[in-house]
Amino acid sequence: MVILQTEHLCKTYGSGENAVHALNDVSLTIHKGEFVAIIGPSGSGKSTLLHILGGVDQPTSGKVWMNGSDVYAQNDEELAIFRRRQVGLIYQFYNLIPVLDVTENITLPVLMDGQEVNQERLAELVETLGLKGREKHLPNQLSGGQQQRVSIGRALMNAPAVLLADEPTGNLDSKNSQEIVSLLRLSNQKYGQTLIIITHDENIALQADRIIAIEDGRITRDEVLRG
Amino acid sequence: MNVFHKVTLEALKKNRTRTTVTIIGIALSTALSTAVTTSVSSLQHFLMTDEIERCGSYHVSMNDADPSAYQTLSANAEVKDIVYLDPIGYAMAGSENDYKPYLYLAGMSEHFTDLVSVRLISGEMPENSHEILIPEHLYSNGNISYSVGDTLTLEVGDRMIDQHTLTQHNPYTPPEELEDEQIPERFAARETVTYTVCGIYERPAFEEFSAPGYTCLTVDADDVPSEEALALWYTVKHPSRVYDFMNEIQLHGNSHTDLLMYKGISRFDGYLAVLYGLTAILIALIAFGSISLIYNAFSISVSERTKQFGLLSSIGATKKQLRHMVRFESFCVSIIGIPAGLVIGIVGIGITLLCVGSKFSALTESGQTMHLHASIPALVIAIVVSMLTVHLSAWIPSRRATKVSAVEAIRQSTDIRQERRPIKTPKWIYKLFGLSGMLGQKYFKRSRKKYRATVLSLFMSVVLFISSASFTTMLQNSVTSVFTKNQYDLRFYMEDCDMSTDAIRELLLADENVTSCAVTIPAYADGSMASDAFSEQAVKAEYLFGRESEIEGEVGSFLQLQFVDDTTFREYLKANGLNEADYMDPAHPQGVCVDKIITFDEEKGKYIDMNLFQCDSFDFHAKYTPLLEGYQFYGYEGDNGEIAVYRNEDGEETQLTGEEARVRRTLHIGTVLHEIPYFSDTNGVPEVYYPASVMEAVIGGTTPYERRNDANFVMTAPDHEAAVQSLHTALIEHHLPVSHLYDVTADHENEHNLIVIIKVFSLGFIVLISLIAVANVFNSISTNVALRRREFAMLRSIGMTSRGLQKMMNFECILYGTRALMFGLPVSAAMSLLIWHTIHHGLESGYQFPWQAMCFAIFSVFAVVFITMLYAMSKIYHDNPMDALKNDNL
């Protein structure tokens, strides 16, 4: 079942002579539950693609379909709600809210929705993420690996259909990196979430079901490893 | 220009808004300091001019100086100018003032008026030793009048006790007041001299209150001081050394302390200490407000550029070079801000004084106008204060910037510093305001120090605004409560005048500037009247409270009687459609009552009009004390005051008792009118008008009748100043006392002017300090928002809507506002109460809570905060969240 589809996606920064084509006619289809690794050199357009898939950056042209609906046909308000409920974003630099503690950061998307926090799910997540005992800690009291787990927790809290991770291990040592990937893989398998991950790490890429290579804003390789 | 200067200039250019706000802040702060210092220097100059106008420009005066002192001083190189008054002698004046029986004749040396103030009222200065200037108070105080052109032949001589000659500094004691062993002074005539009166001048400041002679000035015949005790006045070349000079020269003299004080030479005396103290407080307030603004600007600029500092530092810039960068930045903004502020301040005060300078005449005797006087020290102080303010504001952040290590700076990890403990927010905030409220509260709590500057500047503006607003209101109320305006413009009063009142009235009316003139002779009626005559309004206002009467159905009351000249009264009757025959018949006198009074309403805290009666006519039962031939009423004695005591000229006493001691009169009030005529003396009691021709029939044989010759001449004059000028001449010509003429409208205007001055200056101050606060709030809020760009982007990327973001910011605004008001409002209320306590003495105005000012302050605080936030957020909304997130990531 197709969950995510792009059609002739283009993203251009600047104009005229200074125009930079970050994405150039990218069309791809991703199925539900797939674990996709996007690889490519710096400046190839990986992050831009991921952000456009996540509804945080506007494409210059082309379309993104999620669960059959046109993502960028929505207004600002709807787009914000889409980001809150349909996707989970994980960044290299965690981007946690410094004034909120671990629990609050994890539950942020639920709180934003004005819904009651599912305590069972929260406890399960905290347990799985190995953050037990640190619920009341502020981000600056945690190590990098722990902070990244919190940001994964935040991405998973609303059980989104798609998890988008932008070099989630780029800032971590190899032990922490492996743990994080395992966690992501676990949620991919356990909850059937679609996982799209950008990485420079070949080992991580090789754990994916499918590898998409991007260069100069174009897909140069789309290889299914298992599935 | 080295690379650091270039980087700094580029940074200033890049952040155009913040640079502009910083420059505006510096300019405002300098403008405010300049305004304060130039106001003070202008005031000082104004007081000095006034002092010179009133007394003269001398530095030292000497009474009864030895002629040798004149020689010594003239020969001294330190003395710049010296003048003297050579005593000619005394002459009998024939004055009515028992303590001032003489004319004191003295000759002025050349250039006398350069150093000593002689203010002419009419005529000219004497040109030779046969012309003489007569002081005005010879008439107003001594009742002796001369006109310009009169010739005086005087027996001139000396005042002697034994062989001692007395001077102007030896008061005169009338023989009947001398103790037994005291020898009376005698007058020893020397010669007969004839003088022509060339002018009338105001009582000179150098004539002491107890001086025995009215000082008449002529010209010193030979321009050489005589061998007698002189009065000397001199100036020194270096006024700052005047006190040392006086010590060195060993001659007893009196320094012109006030003038020297205004020149800034002297010990710190009361007046100046208050003035300087107040200036220091104002400047401290300005500096405080400005430092927080300018400091914020620099601190923000520094934190925005921490990364830049880190980069420079990592490639080898020393701490000194980095600090120098911040100082260079402060220099760049000062070089525009400070001169601009100086110009704004000077021009501002210049324009203000141009508009209200003339109103300062209310504060002085000489009626001077206050002009702009921007003295060098005033400007230097303003510049130094501003430079220190800027320097201090730049110094602190520059130290902080260089303390951070290069890597930390590059990572900007200290930008938004955070305490290492959880930030707790009450649950109700989340329940009530949702996630946005909770986040807002947490952000607010996180960087308290940063917010403190904003809250503090808001707090200061609130307190300053409310307290100065309530100060002006209260002052205005108290002043207007003392000076309720009469409808007439001028008043002239006469006691026991030889000239008939009609003749004086004719004289006054003959003046082209006087449009109407009424003669009123005041009297009173104390007694009782029917209680049902009073209006509901009067009963409600407790006007009758505590007034009892021995007559049943009546209450005790009081009427002010005014006997108005017949001509005016006739016109008054006609204007009100009343019949002359009913009111002008001495056999059946009837009064016209005006029942409108102006009374202070405690509840409303202001003066209100009230009509006392509800009837058209009534009878008033008055009780008087009878007149007794050859005696003067002395007072009542006995338990119930039933004995009237009288004394005659020899001090012999006689008494009247019981009904004998009372004259009962029934006053018939024919009509009650509600509009106050121009000749009324509004003073909170109902007035009854009678024609002067029925006076005897109404109060004849009673004690008030004794004062039947004391008359007030009240006049209306559209141009009251011109009228005073022309009347002065007319009064002097007719030997009537000029000092008995009052310019009531001018008095009222002076009071009003005082309020205008206070209002203009306090408003100017409030506006400027509020502007500084606004700039401060603007700078700190907008930069705080800019620094949190990444956090906002983060929130948006995980699904916070723009509305949610706005809600969060609104909540922060509310926190700023309420925090500032939470402290500001109670402090302002306390301040206004304190102000009321200080100025309410002797005034009946009650404390008024400054509601209006408070409402305005609340509105303004939120308006400023919200508008700033909207401006700052509008930039954030245009951000692409991804750009912001990517920004500065390493």
PDB file of C-alpha atoms in Angstrom, chain B residues 533-772:
ATOM      1  CA  ALA B 533     -36.618  78.257  52.832  1.00  0.00           C
ATOM      2  CA  PHE B 534     -33.586  76.091  52.124  1.00  0.00           C
ATOM      3  CA  SER B 535     -33.370  73.974  49.018  1.00  0.00           C
ATOM      4  CA  GLU B 536     -33.059  70.197  49.066  1.00  0.00           C
ATOM      5  CA  GLN B 537     -29.550  70.520  47.700  1.00  0.00           C
ATOM      6  CA  ALA B 538     -28.531  72.675  50.674  1.00  0.00           C
ATOM      7  CA  VAL B 539     -30.065  70.252  53.172  1.00  0.00           C
ATOM      8  CA  LYS B 540     -28.395  67.311  51.455  1.00  0.00           C
ATOM      9  CA  ALA B 541     -25.019  69.030  51.513  1.00  0.00           C
ATOM     10  CA  GLU B 542     -25.503  69.503  55.293  1.00  0.00           C
ATOM     11  CA  TYR B 543     -25.253  73.232  54.795  1.00  0.00           C
ATOM     12  CA  LEU B 544     -27.420  73.797  57.897  1.00  0.00           C
ATOM     13  CA  PHE B 545     -25.675  71.194  59.977  1.00  0.00           C
ATOM     14  CA  GLY B 546     -25.345  72.245  63.607  1.00  0.00           C
ATOM     15  CA  ARG B 547     -27.012  75.637  63.195  1.00  0.00           C
ATOM     16  CA  GLU B 548     -29.693  76.127  65.777  1.00  0.00           C
ATOM     17  CA  SER B 549     -31.932  79.067  66.468  1.00  0.00           C
ATOM     18  CA  GLU B 550     -33.916  80.291  69.461  1.00  0.00           C
ATOM     19  CA  ILE B 551     -36.854  81.028  67.135  1.00  0.00           C
ATOM     20  CA  GLU B 552     -39.097  78.075  66.413  1.00  0.00           C
ATOM     21  CA  GLY B 553     -39.127  76.843  62.832  1.00  0.00           C
ATOM     22  CA  GLU B 554     -35.971  78.741  62.042  1.00  0.00           C
ATOM     23  CA  VAL B 555     -32.342  77.795  61.692  1.00  0.00           C
ATOM     24  CA  GLY B 556     -29.258  79.829  62.355  1.00  0.00           C
ATOM     25  CA  SER B 557     -27.752  81.339  59.222  1.00  0.00           C
ATOM     26  CA  PHE B 558     -25.401  83.975  57.943  1.00  0.00           C
ATOM     27  CA  LEU B 559     -25.684  86.458  55.100  1.00  0.00           C
ATOM     28  CA  GLN B 560     -23.042  88.566  53.474  1.00  0.00           C
ATOM     29  CA  LEU B 561     -24.439  92.062  52.890  1.00  0.00           C
ATOM     30  CA  GLN B 562     -23.108  94.277  50.131  1.00  0.00           C
ATOM     31  CA  PHE B 563     -24.162  97.896  49.882  1.00  0.00           C
ATOM     32  CA  VAL B 564     -23.766  98.714  46.238  1.00  0.00           C
ATOM     33  CA  ASP B 565     -23.582 102.227  44.847  1.00  0.00           C
ATOM     34  CA  ASP B 566     -27.005 103.395  43.726  1.00  0.00           C
ATOM     35  CA  THR B 567     -26.147 103.733  40.043  1.00  0.00           C
ATOM     36  CA  THR B 568     -24.866 100.167  39.800  1.00  0.00           C
ATOM     37  CA  PHE B 569     -27.763  98.911  41.903  1.00  0.00           C
ATOM     38  CA  ARG B 570     -30.289 100.593  39.643  1.00  0.00           C
ATOM     39  CA  GLU B 571     -28.716  98.978  36.609  1.00  0.00           C
ATOM     40  CA  TYR B 572     -28.749  95.652  38.397  1.00  0.00           C
ATOM     41  CA  LEU B 573     -32.461  95.978  39.227  1.00  0.00           C
ATOM     42  CA  LYS B 574     -33.229  96.911  35.659  1.00  0.00           C
ATOM     43  CA  ALA B 575     -31.262  94.013  34.241  1.00  0.00           C
ATOM     44  CA  ASN B 576     -33.209  91.632  36.451  1.00  0.00           C
ATOM     45  CA  GLY B 577     -36.604  93.242  35.797  1.00  0.00           C
ATOM     46  CA  LEU B 578     -37.072  94.475  39.351  1.00  0.00           C
ATOM     47  CA  ASN B 579     -38.868  97.603  40.405  1.00  0.00           C
ATOM     48  CA  GLU B 580     -36.771 100.490  41.756  1.00  0.00           C
ATOM     49  CA  ALA B 581     -39.524 101.670  44.082  1.00  0.00           C
ATOM     50  CA  ASP B 582     -39.576  98.297  45.859  1.00  0.00           C
ATOM     51  CA  TYR B 583     -35.874  98.149  46.537  1.00  0.00           C
ATOM     52  CA  MET B 584     -34.605 101.685  46.885  1.00  0.00           C
ATOM     53  CA  ASP B 585     -36.948 103.072  49.466  1.00  0.00           C
ATOM     54  CA  PRO B 586     -35.010 103.848  52.685  1.00  0.00           C
ATOM     55  CA  ALA B 587     -38.242 103.673  54.644  1.00  0.00           C
ATOM     56  CA  HIS B 588     -38.851 100.066  53.568  1.00  0.00           C
ATOM     57  CA  PRO B 589     -35.508  98.640  52.511  1.00  0.00           C
ATOM     58  CA  GLN B 590     -35.594  95.322  50.696  1.00  0.00           C
ATOM     59  CA  GLY B 591     -32.556  93.338  49.638  1.00  0.00           C
ATOM     60  CA  VAL B 592     -31.836  91.242  46.589  1.00  0.00           C
ATOM     61  CA  CYS B 593     -30.318  87.900  47.500  1.00  0.00           C
ATOM     62  CA  VAL B 594     -28.131  85.746  45.277  1.00  0.00           C
ATOM     63  CA  ASP B 595     -28.209  82.238  46.663  1.00  0.00           C
ATOM     64  CA  LYS B 596     -25.702  80.600  44.351  1.00  0.00           C
ATOM     65  CA  ILE B 597     -22.611  79.585  46.233  1.00  0.00           C
ATOM     66  CA  ILE B 598     -19.561  77.655  45.180  1.00  0.00           C
ATOM     67  CA  THR B 599     -18.765  74.938  47.616  1.00  0.00           C
ATOM     68  CA  PHE B 600     -16.302  72.111  47.838  1.00  0.00           C
ATOM     69  CA  ASP B 601     -17.752  68.669  47.391  1.00  0.00           C
ATOM     70  CA  GLU B 602     -15.646  66.237  49.405  1.00  0.00           C
ATOM     71  CA  GLU B 603     -17.048  63.225  47.594  1.00  0.00           C
ATOM     72  CA  LYS B 604     -16.458  64.529  44.123  1.00  0.00           C
ATOM     73  CA  GLY B 605     -13.234  66.174  45.192  1.00  0.00           C
ATOM     74  CA  LYS B 606     -14.055  69.388  43.358  1.00  0.00           C
ATOM     75  CA  TYR B 607     -15.911  72.642  43.590  1.00  0.00           C
ATOM     76  CA  ILE B 608     -19.596  72.661  42.718  1.00  0.00           C
ATOM     77  CA  ASP B 609     -22.272  75.334  42.333  1.00  0.00           C
ATOM     78  CA  MET B 610     -25.178  75.187  44.723  1.00  0.00           C
ATOM     79  CA  ASN B 611     -28.438  77.160  44.989  1.00  0.00           C
ATOM     80  CA  LEU B 612     -29.269  77.481  48.671  1.00  0.00           C
ATOM     81  CA  PHE B 613     -32.889  78.586  48.686  1.00  0.00           C
ATOM     82  CA  GLN B 614     -36.099  77.298  47.242  1.00  0.00           C
ATOM     83  CA  CYS B 615     -38.196  80.389  48.099  1.00  0.00           C
ATOM     84  CA  ASP B 616     -38.557  83.668  46.142  1.00  0.00           C
ATOM     85  CA  SER B 617     -38.347  85.924  49.174  1.00  0.00           C
ATOM     86  CA  PHE B 618     -37.794  85.593  52.914  1.00  0.00           C
ATOM     87  CA  ASP B 619     -37.238  87.468  56.127  1.00  0.00           C
ATOM     88  CA  PHE B 620     -33.975  87.218  57.974  1.00  0.00           C
ATOM     89  CA  HIS B 621     -33.849  87.878  61.709  1.00  0.00           C
ATOM     90  CA  ALA B 622     -30.444  89.360  62.354  1.00  0.00           C
ATOM     91  CA  LYS B 623     -28.762  90.071  65.660  1.00  0.00           C
ATOM     92  CA  TYR B 624     -26.213  92.868  65.909  1.00  0.00           C
ATOM     93  CA  THR B 625     -24.166  94.547  68.567  1.00  0.00           C
ATOM     94  CA  PRO B 626     -25.285  98.134  69.124  1.00  0.00           C
ATOM     95  CA  LEU B 627     -22.984 101.080  68.609  1.00  0.00           C
ATOM     96  CA  LEU B 628     -22.226 103.169  71.661  1.00  0.00           C
ATOM     97  CA  GLU B 629     -21.309 106.808  71.209  1.00  0.00           C
ATOM     98  CA  GLY B 630     -17.706 107.570  72.137  1.00  0.00           C
ATOM     99  CA  TYR B 631     -16.873 103.919  72.649  1.00  0.00           C
ATOM    100  CA  GLN B 632     -15.658 101.013  70.560  1.00  0.00           C
ATOM    101  CA  PHE B 633     -17.048  97.540  70.892  1.00  0.00           C
ATOM    102  CA  TYR B 634     -14.420  95.391  72.597  1.00  0.00           C
ATOM    103  CA  GLY B 635     -15.999  91.937  72.919  1.00  0.00           C
ATOM    104  CA  TYR B 636     -18.578  89.792  74.642  1.00  0.00           C
ATOM    105  CA  GLU B 637     -18.222  88.471  78.145  1.00  0.00           C
ATOM    106  CA  GLY B 638     -20.329  86.313  80.468  1.00  0.00           C
ATOM    107  CA  ASP B 639     -21.197  82.626  80.269  1.00  0.00           C
ATOM    108  CA  ASN B 640     -23.493  83.024  77.280  1.00  0.00           C
ATOM    109  CA  GLY B 641     -21.808  86.106  75.920  1.00  0.00           C
ATOM    110  CA  GLU B 642     -24.678  88.260  77.214  1.00  0.00           C
ATOM    111  CA  ILE B 643     -22.472  91.209  78.233  1.00  0.00           C
ATOM    112  CA  ALA B 644     -21.156  93.515  75.518  1.00  0.00           C
ATOM    113  CA  VAL B 645     -17.972  95.287  76.603  1.00  0.00           C
ATOM    114  CA  TYR B 646     -16.935  98.682  75.155  1.00  0.00           C
ATOM    115  CA  ARG B 647     -13.847 100.808  75.635  1.00  0.00           C
ATOM    116  CA  ASN B 648     -13.195 104.437  74.882  1.00  0.00           C
ATOM    117  CA  GLU B 649      -9.978 106.045  73.666  1.00  0.00           C
ATOM    118  CA  ASP B 650      -8.654 106.402  77.217  1.00  0.00           C
ATOM    119  CA  GLY B 651      -9.117 102.701  77.855  1.00  0.00           C
ATOM    120  CA  GLU B 652     -12.151 103.147  80.093  1.00  0.00           C
ATOM    121  CA  GLU B 653     -14.601 100.293  79.943  1.00  0.00           C
ATOM    122  CA  THR B 654     -18.385 100.203  79.942  1.00  0.00           C
ATOM    123  CA  GLN B 655     -20.880  97.391  79.501  1.00  0.00           C
ATOM    124  CA  LEU B 656     -24.296  96.657  78.119  1.00  0.00           C
ATOM    125  CA  THR B 657     -26.220  93.576  79.212  1.00  0.00           C
ATOM    126  CA  GLY B 658     -29.212  91.508  78.208  1.00  0.00           C
ATOM    127  CA  GLU B 659     -31.437  92.814  75.435  1.00  0.00           C
ATOM    128  CA  GLU B 660     -29.600  96.138  75.581  1.00  0.00           C
ATOM    129  CA  ALA B 661     -26.548  94.346  74.253  1.00  0.00           C
ATOM    130  CA  ARG B 662     -28.415  93.193  71.144  1.00  0.00           C
ATOM    131  CA  VAL B 663     -29.955  95.014  68.220  1.00  0.00           C
ATOM    132  CA  ARG B 664     -32.517  92.867  66.458  1.00  0.00           C
ATOM    133  CA  ARG B 665     -33.307  93.682  62.869  1.00  0.00           C
ATOM    134  CA  THR B 666     -35.531  91.954  60.408  1.00  0.00           C
ATOM    135  CA  LEU B 667     -34.058  92.093  56.922  1.00  0.00           C
ATOM    136  CA  HIS B 668     -36.632  91.761  54.166  1.00  0.00           C
ATOM    137  CA  ILE B 669     -35.281  89.924  51.179  1.00  0.00           C
ATOM    138  CA  GLY B 670     -37.562  90.889  48.319  1.00  0.00           C
ATOM    139  CA  THR B 671     -36.282  88.470  45.755  1.00  0.00           C
ATOM    140  CA  VAL B 672     -33.879  85.571  45.399  1.00  0.00           C
ATOM    141  CA  LEU B 673     -31.800  85.484  42.220  1.00  0.00           C
ATOM    142  CA  HIS B 674     -29.561  82.653  41.107  1.00  0.00           C
ATOM    143  CA  GLU B 675     -26.920  84.349  38.970  1.00  0.00           C
ATOM    144  CA  ILE B 676     -23.851  85.917  40.547  1.00  0.00           C
ATOM    145  CA  PRO B 677     -23.295  89.558  39.451  1.00  0.00           C
ATOM    146  CA  TYR B 678     -19.807  90.768  38.553  1.00  0.00           C
ATOM    147  CA  PHE B 679     -19.438  92.777  41.768  1.00  0.00           C
ATOM    148  CA  SER B 680     -19.966  89.724  43.966  1.00  0.00           C
ATOM    149  CA  ASP B 681     -17.221  88.508  46.270  1.00  0.00           C
ATOM    150  CA  THR B 682     -17.926  84.812  46.059  1.00  0.00           C
ATOM    151  CA  ASN B 683     -16.925  83.242  49.319  1.00  0.00           C
ATOM    152  CA  GLY B 684     -19.311  80.409  50.103  1.00  0.00           C
ATOM    153  CA  VAL B 685     -22.113  82.415  51.761  1.00  0.00           C
ATOM    154  CA  PRO B 686     -25.238  83.855  50.146  1.00  0.00           C
ATOM    155  CA  GLU B 687     -24.936  87.566  49.384  1.00  0.00           C
ATOM    156  CA  VAL B 688     -27.655  90.218  49.798  1.00  0.00           C
ATOM    157  CA  TYR B 689     -27.357  93.450  47.831  1.00  0.00           C
ATOM    158  CA  TYR B 690     -28.788  96.784  48.937  1.00  0.00           C
ATOM    159  CA  PRO B 691     -28.333 100.214  47.447  1.00  0.00           C
ATOM    160  CA  ALA B 692     -25.826 102.262  49.425  1.00  0.00           C
ATOM    161  CA  SER B 693     -28.552 104.839  50.096  1.00  0.00           C
ATOM    162  CA  VAL B 694     -30.442 102.484  52.412  1.00  0.00           C
ATOM    163  CA  MET B 695     -27.392 101.495  54.410  1.00  0.00           C
ATOM    164  CA  GLU B 696     -28.282 103.457  57.481  1.00  0.00           C
ATOM    165  CA  ALA B 697     -31.822 102.129  57.472  1.00  0.00           C
ATOM    166  CA  VAL B 698     -30.541  98.553  57.369  1.00  0.00           C
ATOM    167  CA  ILE B 699     -27.560  98.517  59.678  1.00  0.00           C
ATOM    168  CA  GLY B 700     -27.493 101.983  61.240  1.00  0.00           C
ATOM    169  CA  GLY B 701     -26.685 101.890  64.957  1.00  0.00           C
ATOM    170  CA  THR B 702     -24.950  98.526  64.686  1.00  0.00           C
ATOM    171  CA  THR B 703     -21.249  97.725  64.780  1.00  0.00           C
ATOM    172  CA  PRO B 704     -20.856  96.926  61.061  1.00  0.00           C
ATOM    173  CA  TYR B 705     -22.071 100.485  60.369  1.00  0.00           C
ATOM    174  CA  GLU B 706     -18.796 101.732  61.849  1.00  0.00           C
ATOM    175  CA  ARG B 707     -17.033 100.606  58.717  1.00  0.00           C
ATOM    176  CA  ARG B 708     -19.394 102.400  56.341  1.00  0.00           C
ATOM    177  CA  ASN B 709     -16.526 104.300  54.804  1.00  0.00           C
ATOM    178  CA  ASP B 710     -14.498 101.234  53.820  1.00  0.00           C
ATOM    179  CA  ALA B 711     -15.286 100.675  50.216  1.00  0.00           C
ATOM    180  CA  ASN B 712     -14.289  98.226  47.535  1.00  0.00           C
ATOM    181  CA  PHE B 713     -14.256  99.435  43.960  1.00  0.00           C
ATOM    182  CA  VAL B 714     -14.584  96.429  41.766  1.00  0.00           C
ATOM    183  CA  MET B 715     -14.017  96.828  38.054  1.00  0.00           C
ATOM    184  CA  THR B 716     -14.258  94.856  34.887  1.00  0.00           C
ATOM    185  CA  ALA B 717     -11.538  95.545  32.348  1.00  0.00           C
ATOM    186  CA  PRO B 718     -11.068  93.286  29.325  1.00  0.00           C
ATOM    187  CA  ASP B 719      -7.423  94.391  29.115  1.00  0.00           C
ATOM    188  CA  HIS B 720      -6.648  94.288  32.805  1.00  0.00           C
ATOM    189  CA  GLU B 721      -2.917  94.908  32.376  1.00  0.00           C
ATOM    190  CA  ALA B 722      -3.452  98.090  30.385  1.00  0.00           C
ATOM    191  CA  ALA B 723      -6.048  99.148  32.932  1.00  0.00           C
ATOM    192  CA  VAL B 724      -3.585  98.700  35.789  1.00  0.00           C
ATOM    193  CA  GLN B 725      -1.009 100.802  33.917  1.00  0.00           C
ATOM    194  CA  SER B 726      -3.349 103.645  33.215  1.00  0.00           C
ATOM    195  CA  LEU B 727      -5.005 103.511  36.640  1.00  0.00           C
ATOM    196  CA  HIS B 728      -1.589 103.734  38.304  1.00  0.00           C
ATOM    197  CA  THR B 729      -1.034 107.109  36.710  1.00  0.00           C
ATOM    198  CA  ALA B 730      -4.536 108.279  37.529  1.00  0.00           C
ATOM    199  CA  LEU B 731      -4.287 107.179  41.173  1.00  0.00           C
ATOM    200  CA  ILE B 732      -0.918 108.838  41.671  1.00  0.00           C
ATOM    201  CA  GLU B 733      -2.231 112.032  40.147  1.00  0.00           C
ATOM    202  CA  HIS B 734      -5.118 112.035  42.593  1.00  0.00           C
ATOM    203  CA  HIS B 735      -2.967 111.039  45.531  1.00  0.00           C
ATOM    204  CA  LEU B 736      -4.674 107.713  45.950  1.00  0.00           C
ATOM    205  CA  PRO B 737      -2.641 104.676  47.120  1.00  0.00           C
ATOM    206  CA  VAL B 738      -1.430 102.639  44.172  1.00  0.00           C
ATOM    207  CA  SER B 739      -0.754  99.687  46.452  1.00  0.00           C
ATOM    208  CA  HIS B 740      -4.477  99.368  47.131  1.00  0.00           C
ATOM    209  CA  LEU B 741      -5.140  98.403  43.529  1.00  0.00           C
ATOM    210  CA  TYR B 742      -5.289  94.652  42.971  1.00  0.00           C
ATOM    211  CA  ASP B 743      -5.187  92.961  39.635  1.00  0.00           C
ATOM    212  CA  VAL B 744      -7.401  90.029  40.551  1.00  0.00           C
ATOM    213  CA  THR B 745      -7.304  88.559  37.062  1.00  0.00           C
ATOM    214  CA  ALA B 746      -3.517  88.716  36.968  1.00  0.00           C
ATOM    215  CA  ASP B 747      -3.390  86.887  40.293  1.00  0.00           C
ATOM    216  CA  HIS B 748      -5.639  84.251  38.871  1.00  0.00           C
ATOM    217  CA  GLU B 749      -3.603  84.073  35.689  1.00  0.00           C
ATOM    218  CA  ASN B 750      -0.420  83.726  37.696  1.00  0.00           C
ATOM    219  CA  GLU B 751      -1.851  80.757  39.532  1.00  0.00           C
ATOM    220  CA  HIS B 752      -2.966  79.326  36.253  1.00  0.00           C
ATOM    221  CA  ASN B 753       0.484  79.954  34.780  1.00  0.00           C
ATOM    222  CA  LEU B 754       2.067  78.034  37.584  1.00  0.00           C
ATOM    223  CA  ILE B 755      -0.095  75.052  36.733  1.00  0.00           C
ATOM    224  CA  VAL B 756       0.742  75.388  33.042  1.00  0.00           C
ATOM    225  CA  ILE B 757       4.462  75.421  33.881  1.00  0.00           C
ATOM    226  CA  ILE B 758       4.173  72.368  36.090  1.00  0.00           C
ATOM    227  CA  LYS B 759       2.066  70.592  33.488  1.00  0.00           C
ATOM    228  CA  VAL B 760       4.337  71.369  30.562  1.00  0.00           C
ATOM    229  CA  PHE B 761       7.499  70.338  32.337  1.00  0.00           C
ATOM    230  CA  SER B 762       6.136  67.233  34.000  1.00  0.00           C
ATOM    231  CA  LEU B 763       4.405  66.172  30.809  1.00  0.00           C
ATOM    232  CA  GLY B 764       7.593  66.712  28.823  1.00  0.00           C
ATOM    233  CA  PHE B 765       9.513  64.658  31.315  1.00  0.00           C
ATOM    234  CA  ILE B 766       6.924  61.875  31.382  1.00  0.00           C
ATOM    235  CA  VAL B 767       6.729  61.740  27.603  1.00  0.00           C
ATOM    236  CA  LEU B 768      10.491  61.532  27.155  1.00  0.00           C
ATOM    237  CA  ILE B 769      11.100  58.999  29.896  1.00  0.00           C
ATOM    238  CA  SER B 770       8.190  56.947  28.583  1.00  0.00           C
ATOM    239  CA  LEU B 771       9.715  57.072  25.120  1.00  0.00           C
ATOM    240  CA  ILE B 772      12.959  55.729  26.548  1.00  0.00           C
TER     241      ILE B 772
END
